[in-house]
Amino acid sequence: MKFEGINLLDVPLVCGLLSDIELEVTSQHDATSLLEGLKAGAWSVEQVTIAFCKRAAVAQQLVNCLTEIFFDEAIERARQLDRQRLACVNTELLPPLFGLPVSLKDTFAVKGHDTSTGLACYVNEPAGEHSAIAAMLLDLGAILYCKTNVPQSVMTGDSDNHVFGRTLNPRNVSFTAGGSTGGEGALLALRGSILGIGTDISGSIRVPCVCNGTYGMRPSVGLVPHGGTRELTVPGTDGVRSTVGPLATTLRDCALFLRTVMQAGTWRYDSNVVSLPWKNVKRKERLRIGLVEDDGVYTPVPPVRRGLKKAGDLLRMSEQVEIVPLTLPNVQDHYEDLLSYFTLSGSEHYLEQFSRTSEPLVPSLAAIGLLSKPASTLESFFALNVRRAEATRTYLRLFLENQLDAILMPAAPHTALPWDTWTSATYTGLWSYLDYPAVVIPVDVVAASDLMDDPGRAKYGPNDTELYQLYTGPERYEGLPIAVQIIGYRHQDEELIATAEMLDSIINGEP
Amino acid sequence: MKFEGINLLDVPLVCGLLSDIELEVTSQHDATSLLEGLKAGAWSVEQVTIAFCKRAAVAQQLVNCLTEIFFDEAIERARQLDRQRLACVNTELLPPLFGLPVSLKDTFAVKGHDTSTGLACYVNEPAGEHSAIAAMLLDLGAILYCKTNVPQSVMTGDSDNHVFGRTLNPRNVSFTAGGSTGGEGALLALRGSILGIGTDISGSIRVPCVCNGTYGMRPSVGLVPHGGTRELTVPGTDGVRSTVGPLATTLRDCALFLRTVMQAGTWRYDSNVVSLPWKNVKRKERLRIGLVEDDGVYTPVPPVRRGLKKAGDLLRMSEQVEIVPLTLPNVQDHYEDLLSYFTLSGSEHYLEQFSRTSEPLVPSLAAIGLLSKPASTLESFFALNVRRAEATRTYLRLFLENQLDAILMPAAPHTALPWDTWTSATYTGLWSYLDYPAVVIPVDVVAASDLMDDPGRAKYGPNDTELYQLYTGPERYEGLPIAVQIIGYRHQDEELIATAEMLDSIINGEP
């Protein structure tokens, strides 16, 4: 490929299309500090909105990360908010996300715009009403300005489809930006967005975080309203459910999103939520963290091992963390059951949607083989539920008996991969299967010293060996992000964030 | 029937088997005040335990409400707790339910005792470990001393089976004590228990409350640990799930139970809970209550109409409540879908359990006809889920658009009924289908003035007319309790309790 290895991260800075203040607004803040500035009047909402629209437009031309683009609406709303601010006697009365630009994965319905999710059969069918999270973000004062790319089927690690094409990884355009929230990941990496909202059913938020070096969180199912999100499965499908969560440039922005949403009465927006209150938990003095080196299915490649070791060593050296080596039971079995949940209705429903416009499978969808699985029965579904209930009991015991505050492990056995080779998600899928919240934090990038090593090291069978050998050394991979995953207990998402903030500050320094 | 109409409520008082102090302990307190006395040392735990064991033994001989009886264990534990109390320097350090006797529905496993649920095939199979709620209650300091009777199949309104026989209604032995938590209801009515724990999947807590004039609550699914409860459905069955809740003699005792459990970290006991924190919400100054006169399926009989009118009038007269007349949409359809959820796997699994010992159906099980429904498919299950999701959206809108704090309606269209005639549960089942929490409070008893009226008043079809005509006037029904139901929004169980306490104090006076 001619553009092999091209890194586009700096183009927005040098292209000359953004003013100094636009570069400052988009480069030097996270959502939390941007919000402070917006409320304090450091910039107008319009100014900030235009800055992100411009940078998103640049990002779009570089890596093809956007789907629906509605900058005009956003700027119009920004002006309204500026007028609201002028009329406001007390800035504390401004809505919590006042003027903050937020980008959304294409799966969320935004009134007046398509929710095609990159399927030709849904093109030119503008949504009649907002999805729950879009409505909620607007009520909270946010600015919606664009939606972002996904894979055909919203199920693969490559955000590639026949409507919008493929999103590239801005650090290396011959690598995937991840999926299914890959457009968000790439847009965030180029800082065309400060806060992106995705969904995750087996890693769809966390995989793009790994690929793009962003922070992100898979909340427990139901904590963030999911109503009005387009799903390509048979309506009413139950079992493992998709969850809505943030991608951001700092962990405190993930906390900002979750806290703001949870404090705002999610139950009013979606009849199916788990409306947990935000408790303002205090950070603990000391943490017990289970350290998992690999999941027993795939062996982490050298840079990922180095990144995890670096994180573990830093935590061990601190006074605040006790590390407990941990082995995860039965991940392979659980992952197979997860795939069975995903294919309860077989592939017919997917294929029917593709066939309406005769669109072929994109390569990544063909590669994962998910659509060759047969449909299931009610009996098999109940049997899956029995096995999952048993697994949740086992993992609860693991947490309790080891008195864990969280588990630290790789977010994937590898970094971003070349196009269409990300075919498995055991590291992230396990926690979707169990419905445990998980945070991804970047810890390093691939260095020149991260040499390829003996494939014999991959000891979990031929699939492991094959995946392991994708890492060919720093020549192709240097500079790609290395990420770890921090997993907490189900519904204790706030506690997980508090734990992850402490770990992140030890590993990456105070923000 | 020779014993037609016999009322046994006063027998424990006059039988001479309980001492004055035992009568005081069992008659003149609710769990909240008993607990205060226990912690303050007004009585020893042993004294209180023996009092309830004795009264439960009397109740058992009167109405056959118990299944497993383990008084010896209870008294032994009571002595241990008394020793613990002696060694305790600060009574505030005593566990929250210190020394409180709690009875459990037979479906909860208690180590060392059967969980037969009245099925012969499970007799003499003592549980190897406690169910989650039994373990939790013990950790909280409660005394477990007996389990209580249920219907064969745990699905009917008559607690009658071939292992333990039929539980009678202590107010009128030819009437049902309700089901499926009917043993608890009868035991509570006779004050052989001060706090009983049941399960409810379509009214199994609320129906016995109606029949026995007790308070009770169906919490939202998952708030109280359900792990280790015997279910007779196919393992892994999903859809509408059973929930664990209290039956008590006051509403504040229902609050006591829920608060204590929710504050104690339910997630440690069950990997499947929704571990909501208790928030100590403040009571509102004013409430908006939706008043539902009937559910559009069954017409309430005269005493139930009078009881609801009395409650509504008292609330209207108070300064604190605004009443909004309300009609519930599509209850019949939703109830049919609820029954479809219950019969996803058809009847084979039930019948197989009965056939192991060749036990025939009890009359109430034959009467409800549930076991003649065919098994379903995964497609039909998903279709049920779609309809239910739509219904939850509709009911959320109903709550929001009317700005309701709660709905007030009958808990059933009738009072307790003669044996084996309670064949429907639309009034309670709707809220199970939607997973809304509901509280039952008694408001009156059938009076001599509650005459039978024109069956033409039952305008919802032949089933309605038939059920309506079961009410033959005060001759048979006088003295039976009349109850109403107060329904709150899903997962806002604490808010519902606060609302119900305010309504209860207006309707029934301060406790």
Short mmCIF file of N, CA, C and O in Angstrom, two decimals, chain A residues 234-238 267-277 279 344-345 376-378 381-382 385-386 389 392-393 396 400 489-492, chain B residues 234-238 267-277 279 344-345 376-378 381-382 385-386 389 392-393 396 400 489-492:
data_model
loop_
_atom_site.label_atom_id
_atom_site.label_comp_id
_atom_site.label_asym_id
_atom_site.label_seq_id
_atom_site.Cartn_x
_atom_site.Cartn_y
_atom_site.Cartn_z
N VAL A 234 -32.46 -9.21 15.74
CA VAL A 234 -33.92 -9.36 15.77
C VAL A 234 -34.46 -8.56 16.95
O VAL A 234 -33.95 -8.68 18.07
N PRO A 235 -35.48 -7.73 16.72
CA PRO A 235 -36.04 -6.94 17.83
C PRO A 235 -36.46 -7.87 18.98
O PRO A 235 -37.00 -8.95 18.75
N GLY A 236 -36.20 -7.39 20.20
CA GLY A 236 -36.58 -8.19 21.37
C GLY A 236 -35.51 -9.17 21.81
O GLY A 236 -35.68 -9.87 22.81
N THR A 237 -34.40 -9.24 21.05
CA THR A 237 -33.32 -10.14 21.42
C THR A 237 -32.85 -9.85 22.83
O THR A 237 -32.65 -8.71 23.20
N ASP A 238 -32.69 -10.91 23.60
CA ASP A 238 -32.29 -10.75 24.99
C ASP A 238 -30.98 -11.51 25.20
O ASP A 238 -30.43 -12.10 24.29
N TRP A 267 -34.14 7.39 34.25
CA TRP A 267 -35.41 6.65 34.10
C TRP A 267 -36.45 7.47 33.35
O TRP A 267 -37.38 6.90 32.78
N ARG A 268 -36.30 8.78 33.33
CA ARG A 268 -37.26 9.60 32.60
C ARG A 268 -37.08 9.47 31.09
O ARG A 268 -37.94 9.87 30.32
N TYR A 269 -35.93 8.97 30.67
CA TYR A 269 -35.61 8.93 29.25
C TYR A 269 -35.76 7.55 28.63
O TYR A 269 -35.73 7.41 27.42
N ASP A 270 -35.86 6.56 29.46
CA ASP A 270 -35.79 5.18 28.94
C ASP A 270 -36.45 4.29 29.99
O ASP A 270 -36.03 4.29 31.16
N SER A 271 -37.46 3.53 29.57
CA SER A 271 -38.19 2.69 30.53
C SER A 271 -37.40 1.46 30.91
O SER A 271 -37.85 0.66 31.71
N ASN A 272 -36.22 1.30 30.35
CA ASN A 272 -35.49 0.04 30.55
C ASN A 272 -34.16 0.22 31.29
O ASN A 272 -33.31 -0.66 31.26
N VAL A 273 -33.96 1.37 31.93
CA VAL A 273 -32.67 1.62 32.55
C VAL A 273 -32.56 1.02 33.96
O VAL A 273 -33.55 0.62 34.56
N VAL A 274 -31.34 0.94 34.44
CA VAL A 274 -31.07 0.70 35.86
C VAL A 274 -30.62 2.05 36.41
O VAL A 274 -29.49 2.47 36.20
N SER A 275 -31.54 2.73 37.05
CA SER A 275 -31.30 4.14 37.39
C SER A 275 -30.61 4.24 38.74
O SER A 275 -31.19 4.59 39.75
N LEU A 276 -29.31 3.94 38.75
CA LEU A 276 -28.53 4.03 39.98
C LEU A 276 -28.21 5.49 40.28
O LEU A 276 -27.89 6.25 39.38
N PRO A 277 -28.29 5.90 41.53
CA PRO A 277 -27.88 7.25 41.88
C PRO A 277 -26.35 7.35 41.90
O PRO A 277 -25.66 6.35 42.07
N LYS A 279 -23.26 8.44 43.98
CA LYS A 279 -23.17 8.49 45.44
C LYS A 279 -22.06 9.39 45.96
O LYS A 279 -21.93 9.57 47.16
N LEU A 344 -28.15 -15.84 18.45
CA LEU A 344 -29.37 -16.56 18.84
C LEU A 344 -30.30 -16.76 17.65
O LEU A 344 -30.89 -17.82 17.47
N SER A 345 -30.42 -15.72 16.84
CA SER A 345 -31.35 -15.81 15.71
C SER A 345 -30.62 -16.17 14.41
O SER A 345 -31.18 -16.00 13.33
N SER A 376 -30.58 -20.42 17.13
CA SER A 376 -30.69 -21.21 18.35
C SER A 376 -32.16 -21.49 18.68
O SER A 376 -33.07 -21.12 17.94
N THR A 377 -32.37 -22.14 19.81
CA THR A 377 -33.73 -22.43 20.27
C THR A 377 -33.91 -21.84 21.66
O THR A 377 -32.94 -21.46 22.32
N LEU A 378 -35.16 -21.81 22.11
CA LEU A 378 -35.45 -21.32 23.45
C LEU A 378 -34.73 -22.17 24.50
O LEU A 378 -34.18 -21.65 25.47
N PHE A 381 -31.16 -21.20 24.59
CA PHE A 381 -31.05 -19.88 25.21
C PHE A 381 -31.09 -20.02 26.73
O PHE A 381 -30.26 -19.44 27.45
N PHE A 382 -32.04 -20.79 27.23
CA PHE A 382 -32.12 -20.98 28.68
C PHE A 382 -30.86 -21.68 29.21
O PHE A 382 -30.37 -21.35 30.30
N ASN A 385 -28.28 -19.20 29.63
CA ASN A 385 -28.53 -18.40 30.84
C ASN A 385 -28.06 -19.12 32.10
O ASN A 385 -27.53 -18.50 33.01
N VAL A 386 -28.27 -20.43 32.12
CA VAL A 386 -27.83 -21.23 33.29
C VAL A 386 -26.32 -21.15 33.41
O VAL A 386 -25.77 -20.91 34.49
N ALA A 389 -25.27 -17.69 34.54
CA ALA A 389 -25.53 -17.47 35.97
C ALA A 389 -24.44 -18.13 36.82
O ALA A 389 -23.96 -17.57 37.79
N THR A 392 -21.32 -16.02 36.58
CA THR A 392 -21.36 -14.80 37.39
C THR A 392 -21.13 -15.13 38.86
O THR A 392 -20.52 -14.35 39.58
N ARG A 393 -21.61 -16.30 39.30
CA ARG A 393 -21.34 -16.70 40.69
C ARG A 393 -19.84 -16.94 40.90
O ARG A 393 -19.26 -16.52 41.90
N LEU A 396 -18.05 -13.61 40.94
CA LEU A 396 -18.33 -12.89 42.19
C LEU A 396 -17.44 -13.43 43.30
O LEU A 396 -16.84 -12.67 44.07
N LEU A 400 -14.77 -11.49 45.60
CA LEU A 400 -14.92 -11.41 47.06
C LEU A 400 -13.78 -12.10 47.78
O LEU A 400 -13.23 -11.57 48.74
N TYR A 489 -16.73 -4.23 39.78
CA TYR A 489 -17.85 -5.11 39.98
C TYR A 489 -19.12 -4.51 39.38
O TYR A 489 -19.29 -3.29 39.33
N ARG A 490 -20.02 -5.39 38.95
CA ARG A 490 -21.27 -5.01 38.29
C ARG A 490 -22.04 -3.97 39.10
O ARG A 490 -22.23 -4.13 40.30
N HIS A 491 -22.47 -2.93 38.44
CA HIS A 491 -23.27 -1.84 39.02
C HIS A 491 -22.46 -0.97 39.97
O HIS A 491 -23.00 -0.03 40.52
N GLN A 492 -21.19 -1.27 40.16
CA GLN A 492 -20.36 -0.41 41.01
C GLN A 492 -19.47 0.42 40.11
O GLN A 492 -18.25 0.52 40.31
N VAL B 234 -38.20 -24.20 33.97
CA VAL B 234 -36.95 -24.68 33.35
C VAL B 234 -35.82 -23.75 33.78
O VAL B 234 -35.95 -22.52 33.69
N PRO B 235 -34.71 -24.29 34.28
CA PRO B 235 -33.59 -23.44 34.69
C PRO B 235 -33.16 -22.51 33.54
O PRO B 235 -33.14 -22.92 32.39
N GLY B 236 -32.85 -21.28 33.91
CA GLY B 236 -32.42 -20.32 32.90
C GLY B 236 -33.56 -19.55 32.26
O GLY B 236 -33.33 -18.68 31.43
N THR B 237 -34.80 -19.88 32.65
CA THR B 237 -35.95 -19.18 32.09
C THR B 237 -35.82 -17.69 32.33
O THR B 237 -35.48 -17.25 33.42
N ASP B 238 -36.08 -16.92 31.30
CA ASP B 238 -35.94 -15.48 31.40
C ASP B 238 -37.29 -14.83 31.07
O ASP B 238 -38.25 -15.51 30.80
N TRP B 267 -25.15 -7.21 46.66
CA TRP B 267 -24.33 -7.79 45.59
C TRP B 267 -23.37 -8.84 46.12
O TRP B 267 -22.92 -9.71 45.37
N ARG B 268 -23.06 -8.79 47.41
CA ARG B 268 -22.16 -9.81 47.96
C ARG B 268 -22.85 -11.17 48.10
O ARG B 268 -22.20 -12.19 48.28
N TYR B 269 -24.16 -11.18 48.05
CA TYR B 269 -24.92 -12.40 48.30
C TYR B 269 -25.47 -13.03 47.03
O TYR B 269 -25.93 -14.16 47.05
N ASP B 270 -25.44 -12.30 45.94
CA ASP B 270 -26.13 -12.78 44.74
C ASP B 270 -25.53 -12.03 43.56
O ASP B 270 -25.53 -10.80 43.54
N SER B 271 -25.04 -12.78 42.58
CA SER B 271 -24.37 -12.13 41.45
C SER B 271 -25.37 -11.52 40.47
O SER B 271 -24.98 -10.93 39.48
N ASN B 272 -26.65 -11.64 40.79
CA ASN B 272 -27.66 -11.22 39.82
C ASN B 272 -28.54 -10.07 40.30
O ASN B 272 -29.60 -9.82 39.76
N VAL B 273 -28.11 -9.39 41.37
CA VAL B 273 -28.97 -8.35 41.94
C VAL B 273 -28.82 -7.01 41.21
O VAL B 273 -27.89 -6.79 40.45
N VAL B 274 -29.76 -6.12 41.48
CA VAL B 274 -29.64 -4.71 41.15
C VAL B 274 -29.39 -4.03 42.50
O VAL B 274 -30.31 -3.82 43.27
N SER B 275 -28.14 -3.73 42.77
CA SER B 275 -27.76 -3.30 44.11
C SER B 275 -27.91 -1.79 44.26
O SER B 275 -26.95 -1.05 44.28
N LEU B 276 -29.16 -1.37 44.39
CA LEU B 276 -29.42 0.06 44.57
C LEU B 276 -29.11 0.47 46.00
O LEU B 276 -29.43 -0.26 46.93
N PRO B 277 -28.51 1.62 46.19
CA PRO B 277 -28.31 2.09 47.56
C PRO B 277 -29.61 2.64 48.14
O PRO B 277 -30.52 3.04 47.40
N LYS B 279 -31.32 5.69 49.89
CA LYS B 279 -30.92 7.09 49.77
C LYS B 279 -31.42 7.98 50.90
O LYS B 279 -31.09 9.15 50.96
N LEU B 344 -43.42 -20.26 28.74
CA LEU B 344 -42.47 -20.31 27.63
C LEU B 344 -42.09 -21.75 27.30
O LEU B 344 -41.99 -22.13 26.15
N SER B 345 -41.88 -22.54 28.35
CA SER B 345 -41.45 -23.92 28.12
C SER B 345 -42.63 -24.89 28.17
O SER B 345 -42.43 -26.10 28.29
N SER B 376 -43.26 -22.38 23.83
CA SER B 376 -43.04 -21.28 22.90
C SER B 376 -41.74 -21.47 22.13
O SER B 376 -41.04 -22.48 22.29
N THR B 377 -41.41 -20.50 21.31
CA THR B 377 -40.16 -20.53 20.55
C THR B 377 -39.36 -19.27 20.88
O THR B 377 -39.88 -18.32 21.46
N LEU B 378 -38.10 -19.29 20.45
CA LEU B 378 -37.25 -18.13 20.65
C LEU B 378 -37.85 -16.90 19.94
O LEU B 378 -37.83 -15.79 20.49
N PHE B 381 -40.64 -15.58 21.98
CA PHE B 381 -40.08 -14.94 23.18
C PHE B 381 -39.61 -13.53 22.85
O PHE B 381 -39.91 -12.56 23.55
N PHE B 382 -38.88 -13.40 21.74
CA PHE B 382 -38.40 -12.07 21.36
C PHE B 382 -39.59 -11.15 21.04
O PHE B 382 -39.56 -9.95 21.35
N ASN B 385 -40.89 -9.84 24.13
CA ASN B 385 -40.01 -8.78 24.64
C ASN B 385 -40.28 -7.44 23.95
O ASN B 385 -40.23 -6.39 24.59
N VAL B 386 -40.52 -7.50 22.65
CA VAL B 386 -40.81 -6.27 21.90
C VAL B 386 -42.09 -5.64 22.44
O VAL B 386 -42.15 -4.42 22.69
N ALA B 389 -41.47 -4.16 25.88
CA ALA B 389 -40.71 -2.91 25.83
C ALA B 389 -41.63 -1.75 25.45
O ALA B 389 -41.55 -0.65 26.01
N THR B 392 -43.76 -0.88 28.45
CA THR B 392 -43.03 -0.12 29.47
C THR B 392 -42.88 1.35 29.05
O THR B 392 -42.93 2.24 29.88
N ARG B 393 -42.73 1.58 27.75
CA ARG B 393 -42.66 2.97 27.28
C ARG B 393 -44.00 3.68 27.50
O ARG B 393 -44.04 4.82 27.95
N LEU B 396 -44.43 4.36 31.19
CA LEU B 396 -43.54 5.45 31.62
C LEU B 396 -44.16 6.80 31.25
O LEU B 396 -44.19 7.73 32.06
N LEU B 400 -45.13 9.88 33.62
CA LEU B 400 -44.50 11.20 33.46
C LEU B 400 -45.52 12.27 33.08
O LEU B 400 -45.51 13.36 33.63
N TYR B 489 -42.75 3.85 40.57
CA TYR B 489 -41.99 3.64 39.37
C TYR B 489 -40.85 2.64 39.61
O TYR B 489 -40.31 2.55 40.70
N ARG B 490 -40.51 1.92 38.55
CA ARG B 490 -39.48 0.88 38.59
C ARG B 490 -38.18 1.39 39.21
O ARG B 490 -37.67 2.45 38.84
N HIS B 491 -37.65 0.63 40.16
CA HIS B 491 -36.39 0.91 40.85
C HIS B 491 -36.50 2.10 41.81
O HIS B 491 -35.52 2.43 42.45
N GLN B 492 -37.68 2.71 41.89
CA GLN B 492 -37.84 3.80 42.86
C GLN B 492 -38.64 3.27 44.03
O GLN B 492 -39.63 3.88 44.48
#
